[in-house]
């Protein structure tokens, strides 16, 4: 990665170099301020009345079953899997019902059991928001937010939905599976960007700009591309994303935290399926950081509308996975300076020739949020990568051989 001098370093640093650094910092600051004042408003953080997950964790840590202690959160997924395999079906169900906020988020627990636990957790979280919506001490805005969250939880627990992770505290985190994860041969993980939380996880308008719509569109496109391939897609919003385009979005702190969670989620996937990471906007920063120590099951990392992967060249990602990148011509992200200075910014432009990624066509996509719209070349390209058919993708005009050697 390009090395820059520390600001305020000794006078031996040439004045021209220091001036260049200051100009770069100023450019980044101006861009993010402009974006922050042109419609990109931060989502307010929700502080729940009582942290249900913390209470549940405490009970779990002091709990047992059949005289055996329960595995600590953070235990390796394979050890967790062995623990649950040693239990009877009724014992597993009891743990899910008694400790839903733990079991529903426990990497290594059986997928079906996590779905069950999260339905229980959603019921409990809905009841909390229903009470809050009638609380006399809550402001009208607070009551409105409680009602919105209550409706979101009702939607997430609808019949047929498979919620793989759910945490209602703060702005909230959630992950949903589209398809049969246990039987899948290929799994695509959609990693979204800024302003992703429980309330924005799905949208009735501009549905394909939200994680659930992205995942559903990708699953349908994969089924069309390879009907005989067993696929599953995960709408993975199980990390804390930046609220709006501000300093959190300009730095890598949240990406580093999200990368740890993403690596753990991939390691815990059942079976031996191959995995593709499909990463949008700030989600591509998460994927770039995660790639450095990602499971070898990940064969491809595809990014769209990316501000950078916190690298100057694909070789710095130190992964055997193929790295793909796309950007449509009217995506505002191209106006963000692609560099990293003192932790600000995310490195080189992933679609630049110098970066070394395989550059895909994004024909049909419009703006920053249009890459998953049905009928676009961008979505078809994601699907080809997701089903393990990279030779079928359409390359960008400037990189007509992007699929060579696949």
mmCIF file of C-alpha atoms in Angstrom:
data_model
loop_
_atom_site.group_PDB
_atom_site.id
_atom_site.type_symbol
_atom_site.label_atom_id
_atom_site.label_comp_id
_atom_site.label_asym_id
_atom_site.label_seq_id
_atom_site.Cartn_x
_atom_site.Cartn_y
_atom_site.Cartn_z
ATOM 1 C CA UNK A 1 0.000 0.000 0.000
ATOM 2 C CA UNK A 2 1.215 3.480 -0.762
ATOM 3 C CA UNK A 3 3.113 5.000 2.168
ATOM 4 C CA UNK A 4 2.476 8.572 3.257
ATOM 5 C CA UNK A 5 4.382 10.684 5.779
ATOM 6 C CA UNK A 6 2.799 11.407 9.129
ATOM 7 C CA UNK A 7 1.287 14.863 9.361
ATOM 8 C CA UNK A 8 3.445 17.017 11.618
ATOM 9 C CA UNK A 9 6.558 14.932 10.920
ATOM 10 C CA UNK A 10 10.062 16.482 10.985
ATOM 11 C CA UNK A 11 10.983 19.246 8.609
ATOM 12 C CA UNK A 12 13.127 16.801 6.643
ATOM 13 C CA UNK A 13 9.952 15.885 4.711
ATOM 14 C CA UNK A 14 9.914 17.955 1.513
ATOM 15 C CA UNK A 15 7.420 20.797 1.589
ATOM 16 C CA UNK A 16 5.932 19.673 -1.748
ATOM 17 C CA UNK A 17 5.166 16.191 -0.347
ATOM 18 C CA UNK A 18 3.533 17.646 2.753
ATOM 19 C CA UNK A 19 1.483 20.038 0.636
ATOM 20 C CA UNK A 20 0.300 17.155 -1.542
ATOM 21 C CA UNK A 21 -0.841 15.222 1.520
ATOM 22 C CA UNK A 22 -2.714 18.230 2.885
ATOM 23 C CA UNK A 23 -4.404 18.794 -0.493
ATOM 24 C CA UNK A 24 -5.481 15.139 -0.567
ATOM 25 C CA UNK A 25 -6.916 15.343 2.934
ATOM 26 C CA UNK A 26 -8.728 18.552 2.098
ATOM 27 C CA UNK A 27 -10.182 17.010 -1.075
ATOM 28 C CA UNK A 28 -11.499 14.025 0.870
ATOM 29 C CA UNK A 29 -12.987 16.235 3.556
ATOM 30 C CA UNK A 30 -14.709 18.491 1.029
ATOM 31 C CA UNK A 31 -16.174 15.546 -0.895
ATOM 32 C CA UNK A 32 -17.611 13.891 2.196
ATOM 33 C CA UNK A 33 -19.035 17.173 3.489
ATOM 34 C CA UNK A 34 -20.696 17.775 0.123
ATOM 35 C CA UNK A 35 -22.153 14.288 0.027
ATOM 36 C CA UNK A 36 -23.313 14.655 3.595
ATOM 37 C CA UNK A 37 -25.252 17.812 2.765
ATOM 38 C CA UNK A 38 -26.906 16.596 -0.453
ATOM 39 C CA UNK A 39 -29.423 14.111 0.811
ATOM 40 C CA UNK A 40 -27.230 11.595 2.637
ATOM 41 C CA UNK A 41 -28.550 12.047 6.154
ATOM 42 C CA UNK A 42 -27.513 9.929 9.109
ATOM 43 C CA UNK A 43 -29.914 7.397 10.555
ATOM 44 C CA UNK A 44 -30.612 8.026 14.228
ATOM 45 C CA UNK A 45 -29.344 5.341 16.575
ATOM 46 C CA UNK A 46 -32.087 3.502 18.426
ATOM 47 C CA UNK A 47 -31.531 2.848 22.099
ATOM 48 C CA UNK A 48 -33.813 0.026 23.184
ATOM 49 C CA UNK A 49 -35.355 0.082 26.664
ATOM 50 C CA UNK A 50 -33.328 -2.829 27.978
ATOM 51 C CA UNK A 51 -30.720 -4.723 25.979
ATOM 52 C CA UNK A 52 -32.390 -8.098 25.401
ATOM 53 C CA UNK A 53 -29.274 -9.587 23.842
ATOM 54 C CA UNK A 54 -27.093 -8.630 26.826
ATOM 55 C CA UNK A 55 -29.607 -10.152 29.244
ATOM 56 C CA UNK A 56 -29.790 -13.299 27.116
ATOM 57 C CA UNK A 57 -25.992 -13.572 26.932
ATOM 58 C CA UNK A 58 -25.716 -13.339 30.702
ATOM 59 C CA UNK A 59 -28.285 -16.122 31.173
ATOM 60 C CA UNK A 60 -26.523 -18.258 28.560
ATOM 61 C CA UNK A 61 -23.106 -17.847 30.191
ATOM 62 C CA UNK A 62 -24.533 -19.072 33.496
ATOM 63 C CA UNK A 63 -26.686 -21.780 31.917
ATOM 64 C CA UNK A 64 -26.287 -25.478 31.289
ATOM 65 C CA UNK A 65 -28.139 -28.410 29.776
ATOM 66 C CA UNK A 66 -28.055 -31.994 30.980
ATOM 67 C CA UNK A 67 -25.416 -30.879 33.478
ATOM 68 C CA UNK A 68 -23.118 -29.564 30.737
ATOM 69 C CA UNK A 69 -22.022 -25.922 30.398
ATOM 70 C CA UNK A 70 -23.055 -24.058 27.270
ATOM 71 C CA UNK A 71 -20.378 -23.041 24.739
ATOM 72 C CA UNK A 72 -19.201 -19.477 25.164
ATOM 73 C CA UNK A 73 -20.084 -17.041 22.371
ATOM 74 C CA UNK A 74 -17.024 -16.806 20.167
ATOM 75 C CA UNK A 75 -16.322 -20.542 20.391
ATOM 76 C CA UNK A 76 -15.095 -21.909 17.044
ATOM 77 C CA UNK A 77 -18.021 -22.902 14.787
ATOM 78 C CA UNK A 78 -16.874 -26.520 14.470
ATOM 79 C CA UNK A 79 -16.806 -26.886 18.274
ATOM 80 C CA UNK A 80 -20.271 -25.333 18.514
ATOM 81 C CA UNK A 81 -21.502 -27.723 15.815
ATOM 82 C CA UNK A 82 -20.168 -30.718 17.762
ATOM 83 C CA UNK A 83 -21.888 -29.498 20.924
ATOM 84 C CA UNK A 84 -25.289 -29.241 19.251
ATOM 85 C CA UNK A 85 -24.801 -32.566 17.462
ATOM 86 C CA UNK A 86 -24.455 -34.210 20.881
ATOM 87 C CA UNK A 87 -27.890 -32.963 21.998
ATOM 88 C CA UNK A 88 -31.300 -34.428 21.346
ATOM 89 C CA UNK A 89 -33.760 -32.564 19.185
ATOM 90 C CA UNK A 90 -35.820 -31.533 22.201
ATOM 91 C CA UNK A 91 -32.710 -30.260 24.003
ATOM 92 C CA UNK A 92 -31.748 -28.162 20.982
ATOM 93 C CA UNK A 93 -35.258 -26.726 20.748
ATOM 94 C CA UNK A 94 -35.239 -25.873 24.451
ATOM 95 C CA UNK A 95 -32.024 -23.885 24.084
ATOM 96 C CA UNK A 96 -33.426 -22.013 21.083
ATOM 97 C CA UNK A 97 -36.609 -21.146 22.948
ATOM 98 C CA UNK A 98 -34.884 -20.220 26.222
ATOM 99 C CA UNK A 99 -31.938 -18.303 24.695
ATOM 100 C CA UNK A 100 -33.123 -17.090 21.275
ATOM 101 C CA UNK A 101 -30.884 -14.006 21.081
ATOM 102 C CA UNK A 102 -27.831 -16.233 21.550
ATOM 103 C CA UNK A 103 -28.725 -19.351 19.564
ATOM 104 C CA UNK A 104 -30.060 -17.268 16.678
ATOM 105 C CA UNK A 105 -26.653 -15.630 16.248
ATOM 106 C CA UNK A 106 -24.384 -18.518 17.222
ATOM 107 C CA UNK A 107 -22.034 -19.510 14.407
ATOM 108 C CA UNK A 108 -21.928 -23.289 14.216
ATOM 109 C CA UNK A 109 -25.451 -23.877 15.535
ATOM 110 C CA UNK A 110 -27.669 -25.780 13.054
ATOM 111 C CA UNK A 111 -29.153 -23.414 10.490
ATOM 112 C CA UNK A 112 -32.732 -24.581 11.044
ATOM 113 C CA UNK A 113 -32.306 -24.057 14.786
ATOM 114 C CA UNK A 114 -31.082 -20.515 14.211
ATOM 115 C CA UNK A 115 -34.162 -19.827 12.105
ATOM 116 C CA UNK A 116 -36.357 -21.094 14.945
ATOM 117 C CA UNK A 117 -34.497 -19.077 17.590
ATOM 118 C CA UNK A 118 -34.757 -15.895 15.559
ATOM 119 C CA UNK A 119 -38.512 -16.294 15.152
ATOM 120 C CA UNK A 120 -38.755 -16.404 18.959
ATOM 121 C CA UNK A 121 -36.395 -13.428 19.256
ATOM 122 C CA UNK A 122 -38.452 -11.446 16.733
ATOM 123 C CA UNK A 123 -41.623 -12.151 18.706
ATOM 124 C CA UNK A 124 -39.999 -10.848 21.884
ATOM 125 C CA UNK A 125 -38.522 -7.798 20.166
ATOM 126 C CA UNK A 126 -41.904 -7.007 18.615
ATOM 127 C CA UNK A 127 -43.551 -7.132 22.045
ATOM 128 C CA UNK A 128 -40.958 -4.664 23.383
ATOM 129 C CA UNK A 129 -41.634 -2.202 20.563
ATOM 130 C CA UNK A 130 -45.395 -2.562 20.977
ATOM 131 C CA UNK A 131 -45.075 -1.559 24.625
ATOM 132 C CA UNK A 132 -42.778 1.326 23.711
ATOM 133 C CA UNK A 133 -45.239 2.606 21.109
ATOM 134 C CA UNK A 134 -47.774 3.199 23.907
ATOM 135 C CA UNK A 135 -45.321 4.552 26.486
ATOM 136 C CA UNK A 136 -46.495 7.896 27.835
ATOM 137 C CA UNK A 137 -42.976 9.236 28.316
ATOM 138 C CA UNK A 138 -41.962 8.653 24.691
ATOM 139 C CA UNK A 139 -41.963 11.529 22.201
ATOM 140 C CA UNK A 140 -44.175 11.336 19.089
ATOM 141 C CA UNK A 141 -41.061 10.678 17.005
ATOM 142 C CA UNK A 142 -40.021 7.903 19.408
ATOM 143 C CA UNK A 143 -43.452 6.300 19.216
ATOM 144 C CA UNK A 144 -43.388 6.452 15.439
ATOM 145 C CA UNK A 145 -40.008 4.742 15.363
ATOM 146 C CA UNK A 146 -41.259 2.046 17.756
ATOM 147 C CA UNK A 147 -44.215 1.376 15.452
ATOM 148 C CA UNK A 148 -41.903 1.140 12.426
ATOM 149 C CA UNK A 149 -39.644 -1.318 14.201
ATOM 150 C CA UNK A 150 -42.630 -3.362 15.367
ATOM 151 C CA UNK A 151 -43.861 -3.649 11.766
ATOM 152 C CA UNK A 152 -40.372 -4.565 10.567
ATOM 153 C CA UNK A 153 -40.162 -7.395 13.104
ATOM 154 C CA UNK A 154 -43.608 -8.631 12.030
ATOM 155 C CA UNK A 155 -42.416 -8.718 8.426
ATOM 156 C CA UNK A 156 -39.167 -10.542 9.260
ATOM 157 C CA UNK A 157 -41.000 -13.308 11.135
ATOM 158 C CA UNK A 158 -43.491 -13.957 8.321
ATOM 159 C CA UNK A 159 -43.936 -17.570 7.279
ATOM 160 C CA UNK A 160 -41.242 -18.856 4.953
ATOM 161 C CA UNK A 161 -38.591 -16.301 5.858
ATOM 162 C CA UNK A 162 -35.268 -17.692 7.059
ATOM 163 C CA UNK A 163 -33.572 -15.262 9.430
ATOM 164 C CA UNK A 164 -29.992 -16.372 10.046
ATOM 165 C CA UNK A 165 -29.008 -13.560 12.429
ATOM 166 C CA UNK A 166 -30.954 -10.938 14.355
ATOM 167 C CA UNK A 167 -29.912 -8.360 16.926
ATOM 168 C CA UNK A 168 -32.431 -5.572 17.674
ATOM 169 C CA UNK A 169 -30.161 -3.437 19.833
ATOM 170 C CA UNK A 170 -28.934 -0.100 18.512
ATOM 171 C CA UNK A 171 -29.771 0.410 14.846
ATOM 172 C CA UNK A 172 -29.908 -3.385 14.601
ATOM 173 C CA UNK A 173 -28.271 -6.150 12.588
ATOM 174 C CA UNK A 174 -29.878 -8.919 10.566
ATOM 175 C CA UNK A 175 -29.134 -11.573 7.934
ATOM 176 C CA UNK A 176 -31.630 -13.514 5.837
ATOM 177 C CA UNK A 177 -31.225 -16.594 3.658
ATOM 178 C CA UNK A 178 -32.940 -16.910 0.290
ATOM 179 C CA UNK A 179 -32.942 -20.566 -0.772
ATOM 180 C CA UNK A 180 -31.825 -23.766 0.970
ATOM 181 C CA UNK A 181 -28.528 -23.036 2.716
ATOM 182 C CA UNK A 182 -28.018 -26.599 3.965
ATOM 183 C CA UNK A 183 -28.215 -28.106 0.455
ATOM 184 C CA UNK A 184 -26.644 -25.321 -1.564
ATOM 185 C CA UNK A 185 -23.703 -26.015 -3.849
ATOM 186 C CA UNK A 186 -23.043 -22.318 -4.340
ATOM 187 C CA UNK A 187 -23.679 -19.543 -1.807
ATOM 188 C CA UNK A 188 -23.619 -15.823 -2.580
ATOM 189 C CA UNK A 189 -23.289 -13.378 0.305
ATOM 190 C CA UNK A 190 -24.594 -9.875 -0.457
ATOM 191 C CA UNK A 191 -22.761 -7.301 1.689
ATOM 192 C CA UNK A 192 -24.504 -3.881 1.557
ATOM 193 C CA UNK A 193 -23.127 -0.434 2.361
ATOM 194 C CA UNK A 194 -23.958 2.712 4.327
ATOM 195 C CA UNK A 195 -27.240 3.280 6.153
ATOM 196 C CA UNK A 196 -27.971 -0.439 6.416
ATOM 197 C CA UNK A 197 -29.944 -1.329 9.531
ATOM 198 C CA UNK A 198 -33.142 -3.061 10.579
ATOM 199 C CA UNK A 199 -35.396 -0.355 9.182
ATOM 200 C CA UNK A 200 -33.630 -0.181 5.800
ATOM 201 C CA UNK A 201 -33.097 -3.943 5.427
ATOM 202 C CA UNK A 202 -36.052 -4.092 3.046
ATOM 203 C CA UNK A 203 -37.998 -1.432 1.180
ATOM 204 C CA UNK A 204 -41.345 -1.377 -0.593
ATOM 205 C CA UNK A 205 -40.146 1.380 -2.923
ATOM 206 C CA UNK A 206 -36.794 1.019 -4.694
ATOM 207 C CA UNK A 207 -36.799 -2.544 -3.396
ATOM 208 C CA UNK A 208 -33.608 -3.549 -5.179
ATOM 209 C CA UNK A 209 -31.585 -0.890 -3.405
ATOM 210 C CA UNK A 210 -32.126 -2.675 -0.048
ATOM 211 C CA UNK A 211 -30.371 -5.892 1.075
ATOM 212 C CA UNK A 212 -33.444 -8.145 0.878
ATOM 213 C CA UNK A 213 -34.341 -6.917 -2.607
ATOM 214 C CA UNK A 214 -30.722 -7.298 -3.732
ATOM 215 C CA UNK A 215 -30.608 -10.885 -2.477
ATOM 216 C CA UNK A 216 -33.968 -11.858 -3.957
ATOM 217 C CA UNK A 217 -33.065 -10.390 -7.331
ATOM 218 C CA UNK A 218 -29.717 -12.180 -7.311
ATOM 219 C CA UNK A 219 -31.290 -15.510 -6.315
ATOM 220 C CA UNK A 220 -33.820 -15.262 -9.176
ATOM 221 C CA UNK A 221 -31.040 -14.372 -11.639
ATOM 222 C CA UNK A 222 -28.901 -17.286 -10.454
ATOM 223 C CA UNK A 223 -31.831 -19.695 -10.835
ATOM 224 C CA UNK A 224 -32.319 -18.441 -14.375
ATOM 225 C CA UNK A 225 -28.617 -18.669 -15.183
ATOM 226 C CA UNK A 226 -28.147 -22.198 -13.805
ATOM 227 C CA UNK A 227 -31.472 -23.959 -13.021
ATOM 228 C CA UNK A 228 -29.752 -27.210 -12.051
ATOM 229 C CA UNK A 229 -27.310 -25.629 -9.606
ATOM 230 C CA UNK A 230 -28.459 -25.578 -5.997
ATOM 231 C CA UNK A 231 -27.923 -22.003 -4.863
ATOM 232 C CA UNK A 232 -28.599 -19.850 -1.819
ATOM 233 C CA UNK A 233 -28.140 -16.130 -1.318
ATOM 234 C CA UNK A 234 -27.631 -14.395 2.029
ATOM 235 C CA UNK A 235 -28.685 -10.793 2.548
ATOM 236 C CA UNK A 236 -25.931 -10.128 5.080
ATOM 237 C CA UNK A 237 -26.534 -6.950 7.071
ATOM 238 C CA UNK A 238 -25.004 -8.457 10.206
ATOM 239 C CA UNK A 239 -22.499 -5.669 10.782
ATOM 240 C CA UNK A 240 -22.685 -2.061 11.940
ATOM 241 C CA UNK A 241 -22.557 0.072 8.806
ATOM 242 C CA UNK A 242 -21.818 3.806 8.687
ATOM 243 C CA UNK A 243 -24.836 6.039 9.255
ATOM 244 C CA UNK A 244 -24.724 8.375 6.289
ATOM 245 C CA UNK A 245 -21.678 9.410 4.290
ATOM 246 C CA UNK A 246 -19.500 10.999 6.943
ATOM 247 C CA UNK A 247 -16.306 10.242 8.805
ATOM 248 C CA UNK A 248 -17.340 6.649 9.608
ATOM 249 C CA UNK A 249 -17.818 6.032 5.890
ATOM 250 C CA UNK A 250 -14.450 7.639 5.102
ATOM 251 C CA UNK A 251 -12.472 5.447 7.508
ATOM 252 C CA UNK A 252 -11.967 1.711 7.928
ATOM 253 C CA UNK A 253 -12.921 1.183 11.581
ATOM 254 C CA UNK A 254 -16.410 -0.169 10.945
ATOM 255 C CA UNK A 255 -15.125 -2.119 7.951
ATOM 256 C CA UNK A 256 -12.527 -3.856 10.125
ATOM 257 C CA UNK A 257 -15.180 -4.799 12.681
ATOM 258 C CA UNK A 258 -17.520 -5.952 9.925
ATOM 259 C CA UNK A 259 -14.758 -8.005 8.306
ATOM 260 C CA UNK A 260 -14.297 -10.034 11.487
ATOM 261 C CA UNK A 261 -18.013 -10.812 11.533
ATOM 262 C CA UNK A 262 -18.059 -11.653 7.822
ATOM 263 C CA UNK A 263 -15.144 -14.071 8.111
ATOM 264 C CA UNK A 264 -16.840 -15.804 11.048
ATOM 265 C CA UNK A 265 -20.124 -16.048 9.143
ATOM 266 C CA UNK A 266 -18.447 -17.649 6.120
ATOM 267 C CA UNK A 267 -16.509 -20.121 8.291
ATOM 268 C CA UNK A 268 -19.791 -21.203 9.891
ATOM 269 C CA UNK A 269 -21.651 -21.931 6.648
ATOM 270 C CA UNK A 270 -22.845 -25.538 6.523
ATOM 271 C CA UNK A 271 -21.566 -28.110 4.053
ATOM 272 C CA UNK A 272 -18.836 -27.606 1.488
ATOM 273 C CA UNK A 273 -20.482 -25.046 -0.795
ATOM 274 C CA UNK A 274 -18.356 -22.580 -2.725
ATOM 275 C CA UNK A 275 -18.923 -18.969 -1.751
ATOM 276 C CA UNK A 276 -18.996 -15.667 -3.640
ATOM 277 C CA UNK A 277 -18.996 -12.294 -1.907
ATOM 278 C CA UNK A 278 -21.128 -9.713 -3.735
ATOM 279 C CA UNK A 279 -20.269 -6.371 -2.169
ATOM 280 C CA UNK A 280 -21.846 -2.963 -2.732
ATOM 281 C CA UNK A 281 -20.549 0.500 -1.790
ATOM 282 C CA UNK A 282 -19.055 0.525 1.752
ATOM 283 C CA UNK A 283 -19.757 -3.211 1.855
ATOM 284 C CA UNK A 284 -16.884 -3.574 -0.611
ATOM 285 C CA UNK A 285 -14.564 -2.006 1.972
ATOM 286 C CA UNK A 286 -15.703 -4.694 4.422
ATOM 287 C CA UNK A 287 -15.043 -7.379 1.801
ATOM 288 C CA UNK A 288 -11.637 -5.957 0.951
ATOM 289 C CA UNK A 289 -10.523 -6.088 4.575
ATOM 290 C CA UNK A 290 -12.070 -9.543 5.074
ATOM 291 C CA UNK A 291 -10.345 -10.949 1.982
ATOM 292 C CA UNK A 292 -6.951 -10.842 3.695
ATOM 293 C CA UNK A 293 -7.833 -13.835 5.898
ATOM 294 C CA UNK A 294 -10.923 -15.276 4.268
ATOM 295 C CA UNK A 295 -11.876 -18.954 4.118
ATOM 296 C CA UNK A 296 -10.581 -20.708 0.969
ATOM 297 C CA UNK A 297 -14.234 -21.567 0.254
ATOM 298 C CA UNK A 298 -14.538 -18.037 -1.144
ATOM 299 C CA UNK A 299 -13.785 -18.275 -4.851
ATOM 300 C CA UNK A 300 -14.861 -14.794 -5.930
ATOM 301 C CA UNK A 301 -15.212 -11.271 -4.560
ATOM 302 C CA UNK A 302 -17.246 -8.925 -6.755
ATOM 303 C CA UNK A 303 -17.621 -5.242 -5.875
ATOM 304 C CA UNK A 304 -19.898 -2.566 -7.298
ATOM 305 C CA UNK A 305 -19.909 1.176 -6.650
ATOM 306 C CA UNK A 306 -16.840 0.746 -4.483
ATOM 307 C CA UNK A 307 -14.944 3.584 -2.773
ATOM 308 C CA UNK A 308 -11.962 1.206 -2.512
ATOM 309 C CA UNK A 309 -10.826 -2.051 -0.912
ATOM 310 C CA UNK A 310 -8.219 -0.438 1.357
ATOM 311 C CA UNK A 311 -5.507 -1.557 -1.027
ATOM 312 C CA UNK A 312 -3.512 -0.097 -3.904
ATOM 313 C CA UNK A 313 -3.423 -3.367 -5.901
ATOM 314 C CA UNK A 314 -5.266 -6.705 -5.833
ATOM 315 C CA UNK A 315 -2.063 -8.444 -4.757
ATOM 316 C CA UNK A 316 -2.343 -6.682 -1.372
ATOM 317 C CA UNK A 317 -5.572 -8.593 -0.670
ATOM 318 C CA UNK A 318 -3.512 -11.790 -0.398
ATOM 319 C CA UNK A 319 -6.306 -14.057 -1.577
ATOM 320 C CA UNK A 320 -6.676 -16.761 -4.210
ATOM 321 C CA UNK A 321 -10.231 -15.564 -4.925
ATOM 322 C CA UNK A 322 -10.901 -13.789 -8.204
ATOM 323 C CA UNK A 323 -11.478 -10.062 -7.683
ATOM 324 C CA UNK A 324 -14.128 -8.421 -9.883
ATOM 325 C CA UNK A 325 -15.180 -4.769 -9.995
ATOM 326 C CA UNK A 326 -17.819 -2.713 -11.776
ATOM 327 C CA UNK A 327 -19.129 0.849 -11.790
ATOM 328 C CA UNK A 328 -21.770 2.459 -13.941
ATOM 329 C CA UNK A 329 -20.893 5.813 -15.534
ATOM 330 C CA UNK A 330 -23.347 7.883 -13.493
ATOM 331 C CA UNK A 331 -22.478 6.473 -10.082
ATOM 332 C CA UNK A 332 -21.549 9.385 -7.777
ATOM 333 C CA UNK A 333 -18.911 7.227 -6.053
ATOM 334 C CA UNK A 334 -16.516 8.029 -8.895
ATOM 335 C CA UNK A 335 -16.246 11.547 -7.435
ATOM 336 C CA UNK A 336 -14.743 10.280 -4.172
ATOM 337 C CA UNK A 337 -10.914 10.603 -4.208
ATOM 338 C CA UNK A 338 -9.504 7.083 -4.439
ATOM 339 C CA UNK A 339 -6.582 7.180 -2.034
ATOM 340 C CA UNK A 340 -5.802 6.527 1.602
ATOM 341 C CA UNK A 341 -4.109 9.133 3.766
ATOM 342 C CA UNK A 342 -3.725 8.742 7.514
ATOM 343 C CA UNK A 343 -6.614 6.268 7.648
ATOM 344 C CA UNK A 344 -8.936 8.524 5.638
ATOM 345 C CA UNK A 345 -10.108 7.079 2.327
ATOM 346 C CA UNK A 346 -10.039 3.503 1.060
ATOM 347 C CA UNK A 347 -7.218 3.215 -1.447
ATOM 348 C CA UNK A 348 -7.070 2.856 -5.210
ATOM 349 C CA UNK A 349 -10.058 2.840 -7.544
ATOM 350 C CA UNK A 350 -11.037 -0.850 -7.994
ATOM 351 C CA UNK A 351 -12.074 -0.318 -11.634
ATOM 352 C CA UNK A 352 -8.795 1.359 -12.590
ATOM 353 C CA UNK A 353 -6.412 -0.623 -14.773
ATOM 354 C CA UNK A 354 -3.620 -0.093 -12.263
ATOM 355 C CA UNK A 355 -5.564 -1.837 -9.481
ATOM 356 C CA UNK A 356 -5.633 -5.128 -11.370
ATOM 357 C CA UNK A 357 -9.189 -6.360 -10.773
ATOM 358 C CA UNK A 358 -11.290 -7.980 -13.505
ATOM 359 C CA UNK A 359 -13.532 -5.123 -14.653
ATOM 360 C CA UNK A 360 -17.140 -6.042 -15.451
ATOM 361 C CA UNK A 361 -19.812 -4.286 -17.458
ATOM 362 C CA UNK A 362 -22.527 -2.547 -15.430
ATOM 363 C CA UNK A 363 -24.705 -1.851 -18.473
ATOM 364 C CA UNK A 364 -28.277 -1.023 -17.511
ATOM 365 C CA UNK A 365 -27.496 -0.008 -13.946
ATOM 366 C CA UNK A 366 -28.377 3.572 -13.045
ATOM 367 C CA UNK A 367 -26.822 5.570 -10.231
ATOM 368 C CA UNK A 368 -25.222 4.214 -7.096
ATOM 369 C CA UNK A 369 -28.056 1.886 -6.099
ATOM 370 C CA UNK A 370 -29.069 0.339 -9.428
ATOM 371 C CA UNK A 371 -26.736 -2.635 -9.750
ATOM 372 C CA UNK A 372 -29.271 -5.269 -8.648
ATOM 373 C CA UNK A 373 -32.170 -4.159 -10.836
ATOM 374 C CA UNK A 374 -33.589 -7.103 -12.828
ATOM 375 C CA UNK A 375 -32.654 -6.988 -16.490
ATOM 376 C CA UNK A 376 -29.329 -5.212 -15.970
ATOM 377 C CA UNK A 377 -26.023 -6.636 -17.155
ATOM 378 C CA UNK A 378 -24.626 -5.885 -13.699
ATOM 379 C CA UNK A 379 -27.093 -8.314 -12.069
ATOM 380 C CA UNK A 380 -26.495 -10.943 -14.763
ATOM 381 C CA UNK A 381 -22.761 -10.656 -14.118
ATOM 382 C CA UNK A 382 -23.253 -11.136 -10.381
ATOM 383 C CA UNK A 383 -25.359 -14.221 -11.131
ATOM 384 C CA UNK A 384 -22.737 -15.726 -13.441
ATOM 385 C CA UNK A 385 -20.123 -15.310 -10.719
ATOM 386 C CA UNK A 386 -22.486 -16.640 -8.043
ATOM 387 C CA UNK A 387 -23.259 -19.895 -9.868
ATOM 388 C CA UNK A 388 -19.607 -20.528 -10.650
ATOM 389 C CA UNK A 389 -19.730 -19.649 -14.356
ATOM 390 C CA UNK A 390 -17.335 -16.689 -14.638
ATOM 391 C CA UNK A 391 -16.776 -17.436 -18.322
ATOM 392 C CA UNK A 392 -20.309 -16.179 -18.993
ATOM 393 C CA UNK A 393 -19.809 -12.639 -17.673
ATOM 394 C CA UNK A 394 -19.764 -9.494 -19.800
ATOM 395 C CA UNK A 395 -16.585 -7.478 -19.389
ATOM 396 C CA UNK A 396 -16.315 -3.715 -19.447
ATOM 397 C CA UNK A 397 -15.247 -2.289 -22.802
ATOM 398 C CA UNK A 398 -11.844 -1.344 -21.382
ATOM 399 C CA UNK A 399 -11.237 -4.874 -20.096
ATOM 400 C CA UNK A 400 -12.573 -7.164 -22.809
ATOM 401 C CA UNK A 401 -10.578 -10.115 -21.475
ATOM 402 C CA UNK A 402 -11.659 -9.944 -17.836
ATOM 403 C CA UNK A 403 -12.895 -13.552 -17.843
ATOM 404 C CA UNK A 404 -9.723 -14.934 -19.474
ATOM 405 C CA UNK A 405 -8.134 -17.703 -17.452
ATOM 406 C CA UNK A 406 -11.266 -18.293 -15.366
#
